[in-house]
Coordinates of N, CA and C in Angstrom, one line a residue:
M82 N 97.0 67.9 99.9 CA 96.9 69.0 99.1 C 97.5 70.2 100.0
L83 N 98.2 71.0 99.5 CA 98.7 72.1 100.4 C 97.9 73.2 100.3
D84 N 97.3 73.7 101.3 CA 96.6 75.0 101.4 C 97.3 76.1 100.9
M85 N 96.7 76.8 100.0 CA 97.3 78.2 99.5 C 97.2 79.3 100.3
P86 N 98.3 80.1 100.5 CA 97.8 81.0 101.5 C 97.1 82.3 101.1
T87 N 96.4 83.1 101.8 CA 95.2 83.9 101.7 C 96.1 85.0 100.9
K88 N 95.8 85.5 99.9 CA 96.0 86.4 99.2 C 95.3 88.1 99.8
L89 N 96.4 89.0 100.1 CA 95.6 90.0 101.0 C 96.5 91.2 100.1
L90 N 95.5 92.1 99.7 CA 95.9 93.5 98.8 C 95.8 94.7 100.1
I91 N 96.8 95.2 100.3 CA 96.7 96.3 101.2 C 96.9 97.7 100.4
V92 N 96.1 98.8 100.5 CA 96.0 99.8 99.9 C 96.0 101.1 100.5
D93 N 97.1 101.8 100.7 CA 97.5 103.3 101.5 C 98.5 104.1 100.8
D94 N 98.2 105.3 100.9 CA 99.1 106.4 100.3 C 100.3 106.5 101.4
D95 N 100.3 105.8 102.4 CA 101.5 105.9 103.3 C 102.2 104.9 103.6
I96 N 103.6 105.0 102.9 CA 104.6 103.9 102.6 C 105.0 103.2 103.8
S97 N 105.0 103.7 104.8 CA 105.4 103.4 106.2 C 104.5 102.8 106.8
I98 N 103.0 103.1 106.7 CA 102.1 101.9 107.0 C 101.8 100.8 106.2
L99 N 102.2 100.9 104.6 CA 101.9 99.8 103.8 C 103.2 98.6 104.3
T100 N 104.2 99.1 104.6 CA 105.5 98.5 105.0 C 105.3 97.9 106.4
V101 N 104.7 98.5 107.4 CA 104.4 97.8 108.5 C 103.1 96.6 108.5
L102 N 102.3 96.9 108.1 CA 101.1 96.1 107.9 C 101.4 94.7 106.8
S103 N 102.4 95.2 105.8 CA 102.8 94.2 104.8 C 104.0 93.0 105.5
Q104 N 104.6 93.5 106.4 CA 105.5 92.8 107.2 C 104.8 92.0 108.3
H105 N 103.8 92.4 108.7 CA 102.7 92.4 109.9 C 102.2 90.9 109.6
F106 N 101.3 91.1 108.4 CA 100.4 90.2 107.6 C 101.4 89.0 107.0
S107 N 102.5 89.4 106.5 CA 103.4 88.5 106.0 C 104.2 87.3 106.9
E108 N 104.1 87.9 108.1 CA 104.4 86.9 109.1 C 103.5 86.1 109.6
F109 N 102.2 86.7 109.4 CA 101.2 85.3 109.6 C 100.9 84.5 108.5
G110 N 101.4 84.6 107.6 CA 101.3 83.6 106.3 C 100.6 84.2 105.3
Y111 N 100.3 85.3 105.1 CA 99.4 85.9 104.3 C 100.4 86.4 103.2
C112 N 100.0 86.1 101.7 CA 100.5 86.6 100.9 C 100.0 88.2 100.5
V113 N 100.8 88.7 100.8 CA 100.8 90.3 100.6 C 101.2 91.0 99.3
R114 N 100.4 91.9 98.8 CA 100.6 92.7 97.6 C 100.2 94.5 98.2
C115 N 101.0 95.2 97.8 CA 100.5 96.5 98.1 C 100.4 97.6 97.1
A116 N 99.5 98.4 97.2 CA 99.0 99.5 96.0 C 99.3 101.1 96.7
K117 N 99.5 102.1 96.4 CA 99.9 103.4 96.9 C 98.3 104.2 96.8
D118 N 97.4 103.8 96.0 CA 96.2 104.5 95.7 C 95.3 103.7 95.3
G119 N 93.9 104.1 95.2 CA 92.7 103.1 94.4 C 93.1 102.8 92.8
S120 N 93.7 103.5 92.5 CA 94.2 103.4 90.8 C 95.2 102.3 90.5
S121 N 96.1 102.2 91.7 CA 97.1 101.1 91.5 C 96.4 100.0 92.1
A122 N 95.9 99.8 92.7 CA 95.0 98.8 93.4 C 94.1 98.2 92.3
L123 N 93.6 99.0 91.7 CA 92.8 98.5 90.6 C 93.7 97.4 89.5
S124 N 94.8 98.2 89.4 CA 95.5 97.3 88.5 C 96.1 96.2 88.9
E125 N 96.5 96.3 90.2 CA 96.7 94.7 90.8 C 95.7 93.8 90.9
I126 N 94.5 94.3 91.0 CA 93.4 93.4 90.9 C 93.2 92.9 89.7
E127 N 93.7 93.3 88.7 CA 93.2 92.9 87.2 C 94.3 92.0 87.1
N128 N 95.6 92.2 87.8 CA 96.9 91.2 87.6 C 96.3 90.0 88.1
E129 N 95.8 90.0 89.4 CA 95.4 88.8 90.4 C 94.6 89.3 91.3
L130 N 93.2 88.6 91.2 CA 92.3 88.8 92.4 C 92.9 88.2 93.8
P131 N 92.9 89.4 94.5 CA 93.0 88.8 96.3 C 91.8 88.4 96.8
D132 N 92.0 87.8 97.9 CA 90.9 86.8 98.5 C 90.5 88.4 99.6
I133 N 90.9 89.2 99.9 CA 91.1 90.5 101.3 C 91.6 91.5 100.4
L134 N 90.7 92.7 100.8 CA 91.3 93.9 100.3 C 91.4 94.7 101.7
L135 N 92.6 95.5 102.0 CA 92.5 96.3 103.4 C 92.8 97.7 103.0
S136 N 92.0 98.7 102.9 CA 92.2 100.1 102.5 C 92.0 101.3 103.4
D137 N 92.8 101.8 103.2 CA 92.9 103.3 103.9 C 91.4 104.0 103.3
L138 N 90.8 104.8 104.1 CA 89.4 105.0 103.7 C 90.0 107.1 103.1
N139 N 91.3 107.4 103.5 CA 91.5 108.7 103.3 C 93.0 108.8 102.4
M140 N 92.4 109.0 101.0 CA 93.6 108.6 100.0 C 93.3 109.5 98.9
P141 N 94.4 110.0 98.2 CA 94.0 110.8 97.0 C 93.6 110.1 96.0
G142 N 93.1 110.9 94.7 CA 92.5 110.3 93.6 C 91.0 109.7 94.0
I143 N 90.8 108.5 94.0 CA 89.6 107.9 94.3 C 89.6 107.7 95.8
P144 N 88.4 108.5 96.4 CA 88.6 108.5 97.8 C 88.0 106.9 98.5
G145 N 88.7 106.4 99.2 CA 88.6 105.2 100.1 C 87.1 104.6 100.0
V146 N 86.2 105.4 100.4 CA 84.7 104.8 100.7 C 84.5 104.4 99.3
Q147 N 84.4 105.2 98.4 CA 83.9 105.2 97.2 C 85.0 104.1 96.2
F148 N 86.2 103.7 96.7 CA 86.9 102.8 96.2 C 86.4 101.5 96.5
L149 N 85.8 101.6 97.9 CA 85.6 100.0 98.3 C 83.9 99.5 97.7
L150 N 83.3 100.7 97.6 CA 82.2 100.5 97.3 C 82.4 100.1 95.7
M151 N 83.2 100.4 94.8 CA 83.6 100.0 93.7 C 83.9 98.8 93.6
I152 N 85.0 98.5 94.4 CA 85.3 97.0 94.5 C 83.8 96.2 95.0
R153 N 83.4 96.2 95.5 CA 82.4 95.4 96.1 C 81.3 95.2 95.1
R154 N 81.1 96.3 94.2 CA 80.2 96.1 93.3 C 80.8 95.5 91.9
M155 N 82.1 95.6 91.5 CA 82.7 94.9 90.4 C 83.5 93.6 90.6
F156 N 84.2 93.4 92.0 CA 84.6 91.9 92.5 C 84.0 91.6 93.7
P157 N 82.8 91.0 94.1 CA 82.1 90.8 95.1 C 82.6 89.8 95.8
S158 N 83.5 89.0 95.1 CA 84.1 88.0 95.7 C 85.2 88.3 96.9
I159 N 85.9 89.6 96.4 CA 86.7 90.2 97.5 C 86.3 90.5 98.5
R160 N 86.7 89.8 99.9 CA 86.2 90.6 101.3 C 87.2 91.9 101.3
V161 N 86.5 92.9 101.8 CA 86.7 94.0 102.1 C 87.0 94.5 103.6

């Protein structure tokens, strides 16, 4: 049986950071998706649950700490 790659969702409002992190983690075999803010990330999570969520803490809209607390409460299986 083949191992499935770990699904990683990266959330950051800075496109250059998203690009660098996405490329870096993809090179290590992660299946990477990106979101520009907490609201976009929630939509991504509804489409497919990631294994790991990596988030900026200083973002517009939903503040990062509040967003991570919400994710932990709503989706306890996601590692943040």
